[in-house]
Coordinates of C-alpha atoms in Angstrom, one line a residue:
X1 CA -31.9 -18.2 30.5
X2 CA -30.6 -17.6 27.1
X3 CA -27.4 -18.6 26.5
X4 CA -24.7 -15.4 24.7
X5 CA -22.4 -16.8 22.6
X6 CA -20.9 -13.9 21.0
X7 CA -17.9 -12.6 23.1
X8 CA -17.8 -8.3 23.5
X9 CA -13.9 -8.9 20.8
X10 CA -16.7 -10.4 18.3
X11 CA -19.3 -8.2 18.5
X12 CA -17.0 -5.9 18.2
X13 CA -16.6 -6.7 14.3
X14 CA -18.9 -7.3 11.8
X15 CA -18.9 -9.8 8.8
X16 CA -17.4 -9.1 5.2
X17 CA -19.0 -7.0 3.6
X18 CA -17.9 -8.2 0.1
X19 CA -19.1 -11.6 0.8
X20 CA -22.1 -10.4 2.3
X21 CA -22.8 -8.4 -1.1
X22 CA -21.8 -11.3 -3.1
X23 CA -24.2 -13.8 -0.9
X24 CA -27.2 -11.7 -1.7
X25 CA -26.0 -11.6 -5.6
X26 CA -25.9 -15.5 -5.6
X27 CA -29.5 -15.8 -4.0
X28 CA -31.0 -13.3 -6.2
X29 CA -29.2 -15.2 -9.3
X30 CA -30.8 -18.6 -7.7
X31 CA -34.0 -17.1 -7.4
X32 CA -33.8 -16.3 -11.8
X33 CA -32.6 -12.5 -11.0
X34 CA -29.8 -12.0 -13.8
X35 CA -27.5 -10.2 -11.6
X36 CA -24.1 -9.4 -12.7
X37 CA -22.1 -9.9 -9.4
X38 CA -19.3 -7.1 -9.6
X39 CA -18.8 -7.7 -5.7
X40 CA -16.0 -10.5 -5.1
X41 CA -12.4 -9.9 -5.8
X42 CA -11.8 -13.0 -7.7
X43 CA -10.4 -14.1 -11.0
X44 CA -12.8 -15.8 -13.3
X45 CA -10.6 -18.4 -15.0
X46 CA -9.6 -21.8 -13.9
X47 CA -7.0 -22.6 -12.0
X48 CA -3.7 -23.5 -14.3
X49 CA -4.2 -27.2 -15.7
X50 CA -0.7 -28.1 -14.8
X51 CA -1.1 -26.9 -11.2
X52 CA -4.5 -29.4 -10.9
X53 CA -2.3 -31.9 -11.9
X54 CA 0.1 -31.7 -9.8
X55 CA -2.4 -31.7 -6.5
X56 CA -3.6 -34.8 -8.3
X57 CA -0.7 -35.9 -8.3
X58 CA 0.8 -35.5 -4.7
X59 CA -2.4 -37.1 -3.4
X60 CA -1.6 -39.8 -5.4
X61 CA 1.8 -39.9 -4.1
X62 CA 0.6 -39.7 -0.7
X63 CA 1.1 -36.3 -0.1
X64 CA -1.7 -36.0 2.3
X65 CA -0.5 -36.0 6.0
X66 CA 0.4 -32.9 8.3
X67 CA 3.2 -30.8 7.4
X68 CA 5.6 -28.6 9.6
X69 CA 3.8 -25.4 11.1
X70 CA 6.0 -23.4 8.5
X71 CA 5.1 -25.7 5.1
X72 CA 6.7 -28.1 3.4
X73 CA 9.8 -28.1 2.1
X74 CA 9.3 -27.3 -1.1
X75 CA 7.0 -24.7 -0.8
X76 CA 9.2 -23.1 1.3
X77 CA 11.6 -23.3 -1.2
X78 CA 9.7 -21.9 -3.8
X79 CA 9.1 -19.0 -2.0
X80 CA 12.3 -18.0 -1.5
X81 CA 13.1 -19.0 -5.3
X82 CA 10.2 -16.8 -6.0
X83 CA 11.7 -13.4 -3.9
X84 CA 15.3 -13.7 -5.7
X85 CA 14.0 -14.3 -8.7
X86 CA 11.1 -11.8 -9.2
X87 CA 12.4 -8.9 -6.7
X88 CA 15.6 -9.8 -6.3
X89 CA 15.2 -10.4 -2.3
X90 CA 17.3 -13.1 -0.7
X91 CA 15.6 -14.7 2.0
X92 CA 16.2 -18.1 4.8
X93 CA 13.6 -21.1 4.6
X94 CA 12.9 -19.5 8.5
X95 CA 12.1 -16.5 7.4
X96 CA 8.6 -17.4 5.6
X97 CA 5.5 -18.5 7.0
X98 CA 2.6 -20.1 5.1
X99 CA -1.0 -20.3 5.8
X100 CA -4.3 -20.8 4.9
X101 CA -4.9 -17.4 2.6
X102 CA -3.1 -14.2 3.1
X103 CA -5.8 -13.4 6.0
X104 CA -4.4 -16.2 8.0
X105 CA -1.2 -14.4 7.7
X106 CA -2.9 -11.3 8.9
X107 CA -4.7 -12.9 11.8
X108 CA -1.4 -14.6 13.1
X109 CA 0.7 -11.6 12.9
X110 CA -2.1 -9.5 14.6
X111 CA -2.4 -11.8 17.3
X112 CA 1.2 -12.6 18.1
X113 CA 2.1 -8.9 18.2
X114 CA -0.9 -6.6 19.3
X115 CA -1.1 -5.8 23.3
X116 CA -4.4 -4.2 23.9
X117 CA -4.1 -0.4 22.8
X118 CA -1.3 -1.2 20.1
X119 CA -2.2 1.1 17.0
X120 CA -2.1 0.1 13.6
X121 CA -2.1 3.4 10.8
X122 CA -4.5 1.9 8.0
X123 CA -4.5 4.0 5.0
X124 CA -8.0 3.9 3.3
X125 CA -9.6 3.2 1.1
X126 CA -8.3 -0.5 2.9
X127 CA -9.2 -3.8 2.0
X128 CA -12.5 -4.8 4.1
X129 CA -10.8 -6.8 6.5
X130 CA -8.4 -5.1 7.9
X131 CA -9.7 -3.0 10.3
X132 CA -11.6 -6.1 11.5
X133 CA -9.1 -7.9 12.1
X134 CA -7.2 -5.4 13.8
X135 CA -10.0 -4.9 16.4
X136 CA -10.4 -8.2 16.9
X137 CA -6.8 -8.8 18.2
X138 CA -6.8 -5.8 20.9
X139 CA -5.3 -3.3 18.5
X140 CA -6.4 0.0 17.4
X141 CA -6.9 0.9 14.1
X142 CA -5.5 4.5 12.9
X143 CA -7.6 5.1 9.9
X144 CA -5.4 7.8 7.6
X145 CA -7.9 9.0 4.5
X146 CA -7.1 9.2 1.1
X147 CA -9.6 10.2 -0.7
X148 CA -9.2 10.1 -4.9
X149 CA -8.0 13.8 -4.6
X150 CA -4.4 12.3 -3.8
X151 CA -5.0 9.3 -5.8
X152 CA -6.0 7.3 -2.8
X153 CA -2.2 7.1 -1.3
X154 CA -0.5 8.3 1.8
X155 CA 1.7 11.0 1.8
X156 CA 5.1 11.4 3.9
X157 CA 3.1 13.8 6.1
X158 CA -0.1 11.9 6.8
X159 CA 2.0 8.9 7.9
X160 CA 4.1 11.4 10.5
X161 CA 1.4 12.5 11.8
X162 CA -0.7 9.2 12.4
X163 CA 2.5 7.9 13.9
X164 CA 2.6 8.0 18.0
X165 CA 4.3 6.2 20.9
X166 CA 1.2 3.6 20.7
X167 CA 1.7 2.8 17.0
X168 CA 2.8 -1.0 16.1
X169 CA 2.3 -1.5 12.5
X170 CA 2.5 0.0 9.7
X171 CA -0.2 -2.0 6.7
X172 CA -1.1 -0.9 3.4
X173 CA -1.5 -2.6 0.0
X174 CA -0.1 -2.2 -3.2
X175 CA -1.2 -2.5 -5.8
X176 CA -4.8 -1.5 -4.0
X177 CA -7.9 -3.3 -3.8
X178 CA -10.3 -1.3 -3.3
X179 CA -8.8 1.4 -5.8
X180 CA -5.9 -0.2 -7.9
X181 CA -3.5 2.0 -7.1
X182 CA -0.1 1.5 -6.8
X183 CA 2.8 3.0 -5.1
X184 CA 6.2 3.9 -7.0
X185 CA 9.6 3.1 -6.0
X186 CA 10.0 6.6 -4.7
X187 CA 6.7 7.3 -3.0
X188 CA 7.4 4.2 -0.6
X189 CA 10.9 5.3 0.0
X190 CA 9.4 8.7 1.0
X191 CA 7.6 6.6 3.7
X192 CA 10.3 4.8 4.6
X193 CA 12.1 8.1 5.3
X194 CA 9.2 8.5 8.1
X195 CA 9.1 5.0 9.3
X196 CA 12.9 5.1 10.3
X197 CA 12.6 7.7 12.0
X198 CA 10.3 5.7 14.1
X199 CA 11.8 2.1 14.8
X200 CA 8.9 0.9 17.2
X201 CA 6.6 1.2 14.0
X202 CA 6.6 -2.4 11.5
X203 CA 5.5 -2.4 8.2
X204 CA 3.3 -5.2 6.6
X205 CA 2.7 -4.7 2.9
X206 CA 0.0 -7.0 1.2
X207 CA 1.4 -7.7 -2.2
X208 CA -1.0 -10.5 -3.2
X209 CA -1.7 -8.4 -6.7
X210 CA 1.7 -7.9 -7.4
X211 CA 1.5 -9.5 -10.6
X212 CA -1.5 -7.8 -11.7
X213 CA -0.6 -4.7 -13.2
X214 CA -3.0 -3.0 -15.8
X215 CA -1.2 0.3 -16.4
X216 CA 1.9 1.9 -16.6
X217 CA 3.3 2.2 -12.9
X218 CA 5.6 -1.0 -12.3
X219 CA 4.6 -2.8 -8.8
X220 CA 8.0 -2.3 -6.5
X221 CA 8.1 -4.2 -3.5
X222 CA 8.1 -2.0 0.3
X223 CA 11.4 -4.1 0.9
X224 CA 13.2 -3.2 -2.4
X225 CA 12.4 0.6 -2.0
X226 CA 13.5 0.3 1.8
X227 CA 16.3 -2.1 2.3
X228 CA 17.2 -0.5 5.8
X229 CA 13.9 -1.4 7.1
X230 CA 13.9 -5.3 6.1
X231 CA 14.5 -6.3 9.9
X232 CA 10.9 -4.7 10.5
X233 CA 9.3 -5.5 7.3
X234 CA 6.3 -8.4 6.6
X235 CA 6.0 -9.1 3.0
X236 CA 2.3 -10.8 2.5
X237 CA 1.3 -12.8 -0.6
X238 CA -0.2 -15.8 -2.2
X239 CA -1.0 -17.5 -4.7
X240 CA -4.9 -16.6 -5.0
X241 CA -5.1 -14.1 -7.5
X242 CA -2.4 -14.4 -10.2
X243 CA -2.9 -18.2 -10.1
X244 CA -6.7 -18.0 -10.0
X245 CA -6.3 -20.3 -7.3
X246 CA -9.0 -18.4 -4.5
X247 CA -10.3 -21.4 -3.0
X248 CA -7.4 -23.4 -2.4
X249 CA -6.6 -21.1 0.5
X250 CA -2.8 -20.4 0.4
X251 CA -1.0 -17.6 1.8
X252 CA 2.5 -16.7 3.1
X253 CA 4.1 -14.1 3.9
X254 CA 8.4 -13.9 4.4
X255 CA 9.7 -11.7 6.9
X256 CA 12.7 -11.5 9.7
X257 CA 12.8 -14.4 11.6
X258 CA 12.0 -13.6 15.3
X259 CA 8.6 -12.8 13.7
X260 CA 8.1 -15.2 11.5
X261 CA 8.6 -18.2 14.5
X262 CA 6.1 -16.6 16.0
X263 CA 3.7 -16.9 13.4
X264 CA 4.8 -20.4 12.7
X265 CA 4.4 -21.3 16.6
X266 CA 0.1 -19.7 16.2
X267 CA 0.4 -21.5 12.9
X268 CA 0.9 -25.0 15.3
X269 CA -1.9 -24.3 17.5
X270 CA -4.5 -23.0 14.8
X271 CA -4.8 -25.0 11.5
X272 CA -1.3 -27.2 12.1
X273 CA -0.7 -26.8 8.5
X274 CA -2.4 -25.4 5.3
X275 CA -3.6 -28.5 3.3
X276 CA -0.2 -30.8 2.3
X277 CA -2.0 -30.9 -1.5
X278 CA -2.6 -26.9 -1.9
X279 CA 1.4 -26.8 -0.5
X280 CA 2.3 -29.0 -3.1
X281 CA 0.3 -27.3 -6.4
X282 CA 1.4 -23.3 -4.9
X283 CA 5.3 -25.2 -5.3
X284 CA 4.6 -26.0 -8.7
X285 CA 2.7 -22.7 -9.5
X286 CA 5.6 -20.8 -8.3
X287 CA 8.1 -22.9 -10.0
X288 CA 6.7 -23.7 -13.0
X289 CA 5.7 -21.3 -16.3
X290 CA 4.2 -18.2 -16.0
X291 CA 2.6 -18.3 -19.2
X292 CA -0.9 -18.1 -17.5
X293 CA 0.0 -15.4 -15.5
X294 CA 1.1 -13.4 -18.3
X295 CA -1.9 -14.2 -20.5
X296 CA -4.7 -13.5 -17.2
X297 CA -3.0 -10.3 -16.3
X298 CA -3.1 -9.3 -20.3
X299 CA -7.0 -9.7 -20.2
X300 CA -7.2 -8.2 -16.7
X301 CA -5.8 -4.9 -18.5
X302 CA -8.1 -4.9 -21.1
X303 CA -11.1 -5.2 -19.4
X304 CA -9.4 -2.3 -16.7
X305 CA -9.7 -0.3 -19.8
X306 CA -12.9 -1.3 -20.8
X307 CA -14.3 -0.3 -17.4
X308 CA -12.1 3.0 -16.5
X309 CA -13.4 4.1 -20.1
X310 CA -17.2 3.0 -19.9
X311 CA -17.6 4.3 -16.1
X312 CA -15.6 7.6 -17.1
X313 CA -18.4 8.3 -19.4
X314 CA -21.4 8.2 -17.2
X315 CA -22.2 11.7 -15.9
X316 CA -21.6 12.2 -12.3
X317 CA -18.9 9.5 -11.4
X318 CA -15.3 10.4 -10.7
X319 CA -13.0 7.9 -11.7
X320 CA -9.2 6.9 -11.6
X321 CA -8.3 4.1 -14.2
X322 CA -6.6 1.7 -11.8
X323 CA -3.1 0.9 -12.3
X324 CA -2.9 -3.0 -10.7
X325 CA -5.5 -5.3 -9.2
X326 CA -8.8 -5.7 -10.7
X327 CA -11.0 -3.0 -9.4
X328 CA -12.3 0.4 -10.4
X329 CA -13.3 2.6 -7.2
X330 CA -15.4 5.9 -8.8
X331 CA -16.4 8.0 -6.5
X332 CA -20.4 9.2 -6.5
X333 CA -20.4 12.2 -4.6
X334 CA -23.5 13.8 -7.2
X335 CA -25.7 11.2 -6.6
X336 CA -25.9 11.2 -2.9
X337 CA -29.1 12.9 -1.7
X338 CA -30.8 11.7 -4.9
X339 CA -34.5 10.0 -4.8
X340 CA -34.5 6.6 -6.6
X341 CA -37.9 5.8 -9.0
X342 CA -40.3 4.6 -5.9
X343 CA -39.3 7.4 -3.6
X344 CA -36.9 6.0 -1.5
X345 CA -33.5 8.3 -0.5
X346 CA -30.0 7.7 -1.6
X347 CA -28.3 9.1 1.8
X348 CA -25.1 7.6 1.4
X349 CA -23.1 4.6 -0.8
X350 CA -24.7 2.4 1.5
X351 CA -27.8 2.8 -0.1
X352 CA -26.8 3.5 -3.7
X353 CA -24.8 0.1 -3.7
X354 CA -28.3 -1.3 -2.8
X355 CA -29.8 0.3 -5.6
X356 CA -27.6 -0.6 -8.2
X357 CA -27.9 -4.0 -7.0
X358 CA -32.0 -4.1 -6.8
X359 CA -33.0 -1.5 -9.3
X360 CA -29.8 -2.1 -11.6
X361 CA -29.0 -5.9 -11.1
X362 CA -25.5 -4.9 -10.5
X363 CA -23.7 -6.2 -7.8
X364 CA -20.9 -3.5 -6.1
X365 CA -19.4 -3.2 -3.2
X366 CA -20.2 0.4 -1.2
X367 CA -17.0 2.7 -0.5
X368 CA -18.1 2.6 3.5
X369 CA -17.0 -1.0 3.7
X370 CA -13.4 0.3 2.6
X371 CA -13.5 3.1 5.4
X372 CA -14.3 6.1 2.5
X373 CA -17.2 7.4 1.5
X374 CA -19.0 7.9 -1.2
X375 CA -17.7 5.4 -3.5
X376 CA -18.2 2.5 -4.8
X377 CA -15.9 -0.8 -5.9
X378 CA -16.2 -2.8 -8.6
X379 CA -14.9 -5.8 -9.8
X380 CA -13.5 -6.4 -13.2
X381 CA -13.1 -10.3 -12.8
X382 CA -15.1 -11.2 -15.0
X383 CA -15.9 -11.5 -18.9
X384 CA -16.0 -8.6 -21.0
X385 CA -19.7 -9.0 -21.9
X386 CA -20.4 -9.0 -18.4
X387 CA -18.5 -5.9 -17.7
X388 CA -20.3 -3.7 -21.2
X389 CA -23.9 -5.2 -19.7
X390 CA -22.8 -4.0 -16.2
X391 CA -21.8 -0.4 -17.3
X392 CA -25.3 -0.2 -19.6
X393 CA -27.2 -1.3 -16.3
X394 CA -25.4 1.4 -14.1
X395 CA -25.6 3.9 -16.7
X396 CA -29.7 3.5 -16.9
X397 CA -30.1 2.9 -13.3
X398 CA -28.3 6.0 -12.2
X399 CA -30.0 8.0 -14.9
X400 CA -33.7 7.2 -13.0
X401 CA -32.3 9.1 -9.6
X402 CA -33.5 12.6 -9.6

């Protein structure tokens, strides 16, 4: 007998499909393919010299044991630092939690407040995860579309609507990823006029590219729009993207504090701690100068242009210059039903992502995987060059499809 490992929650979910893109880009580029990998969300410069110094430092000041569930102290610290002094939020060292990436923050506040049947209204285009995660903790998730048509953003009335006595959570992100969107000040207190009219409903709003911000829409946090609703309200962000820092896995995420103790509490029985080194270098990235920040998110908007611009131009795609993040989402409605050069049929984004990718050597990320179709992301994180070949190579591969 053969044993079955995979429990029904698991099977139940399926694996990233932005890493699964990207995984296929990296063989194909091992095997001599000159793929230009458009799939991952994640900055292309080095982490800030002065932050690498200070991990080197803290190990060698012996900064490597366990830490409290909730971070050390001076992380902690730095995020609240960080709220007051960037969005002008005053929050208690008990009201953050820290983990290992924003989707540890996800997973723990998933887990340690679905029941099984608990809704959660996702407005998508959403971030590939979500939905995933959702499922995998018991919950429903209460996928709202919004397609480019309303610039890829709930309205009042789609919210009301989704709402109902099973919903738990409110999550969206802003500025987006997939589609770089970002909500005003008044468009989030328009759905905070909805949400408090419905107090068994909490909001979580990923802000991990609130720093990012390529056009002319400033980023407003859900809890400065909706002050009324902070005792239901889970900020989420990190340190990943604006301080390039993706693989030294640090999230956190500030909130009232009968819900962050119990993420702290799943926080002691998961991981114990995020790593005592990446504690110490977010502190110092949080506290220290934002030059790099300034000059990444500078370069991030001229290559937004660059894409929004070279994208725009080739016949067929629809596309919205994002205003945060680094992603352009075009949608490729004209192109669906098409016959690629060796007679195989483009039925959906699914299979014009694969295209692109084998025909095009161009790495994207299919608008299925976001929970819209057709569309398809790309990623800007990387160098200009890269970006002009990638447009070029989309250009001529779409032009074969008849």
């Amino acid at each position: 007998m053969t044993i079955h490992f995979e429990s029904k929650r698991v099977a139940g979910i399926k694996s990233s499909p932005s890493m699964a893109v990207a995984t296929a880009a990296k063989a194909m580029r091992a095997n001599g393919v000159p793929v230009v990998d458009l799939s991952l969300g994640e900055p292309d410069f080095d982490t800030p010299d002065h932050v690498v110094a200070a991990a080197d430092e803290a190990m060698r000041r012996g900064v490597t044991r366990y830490t409290q569930p909730d971070g050390l102290l001076e992380l902690r610290e730095a995020i609240v630092a960080k709220f007051k002094r960037e969005n002008g939020l005053d929050y208690a060292l008990d009201e953050v939690s820290i983990g290992n990436g924003a989707k540890q923050i996800l997973f723990n506040a998933f887990l340690g407040t679905l029941e099984p049947g608990d809704e959660v209204i996702v407005p998508a285009p959403y971030w590939v995860s979500y939905t995933d995660i959702v499922i995998l903790h018991g919950g429903i998730a209460r996928i709202v579309p919004c397609g480019v048509e309303q610039d890829f953003k709930i309205t009042p009335e789609q919210l009301e609507a989704a709402i109902t006595p099973k919903s738990r959570w409110f999550l969206f992100n802003s500025p987006s990823n997939p589609t770089g969107a970002i909500y005003t000040a008044h468009e989030l207190r328009a759905l905070g006029e909805v949400l408090a009219r419905h107090p068994q409903v909490a909001i979580m709003s990923d802000e991990i590219y609130e720093h990012i911000i390529c056009g002319d829409v400033p980023f407003t946090s859900f809890a400065v729009a909706c002050p009324d609703l902070r005792d239901r309200t889970l900020l989420i962000n990190g340190v990943s993207k604006a301080y390039a820092m993706t693989g030294w896995r640090l999230g956190y995420a500030v909130g009232p504090k009968n819900l962050t103790k119990v993420l702290n509490k799943l926080q002691s029985q998961s991981t114990t701690c995020p790593s005592s080194i990446t504690q110490y270098a977010a502190a110092v990235a949080l506290n220290g100068p934002q030059d790099f920040v300034r000059t990444a998110v500078a370069e991030f908007k001229a290559r937004g242009e660059l894409v929004a611009k070279g994208f725009a131009a080739i016949p067929g795609l629809e596309v919205r210059a994002p205003e945060g993040a680094f992603y352009l989402f075009p949608k490729c409605e004209p192109y669906i039903g098409r016959t690629a050069p060796d007679g195989t049929r483009i039925s959906n984004d699914t299979d014009l992502a694969a295209y692109l990718l084998n025909e095009g050597k161009v790495a994207t990320v299919p608008g299925a995987a976001f929970g819209v179709e057709p569309y398809i992301r790309l990623s800007f994180a990387t160098s200009r060059d890269n970006l002009a070949l990638a447009i070029d190579r989309v250009a001529e591969a779409l032009g074969k499809l008849r």
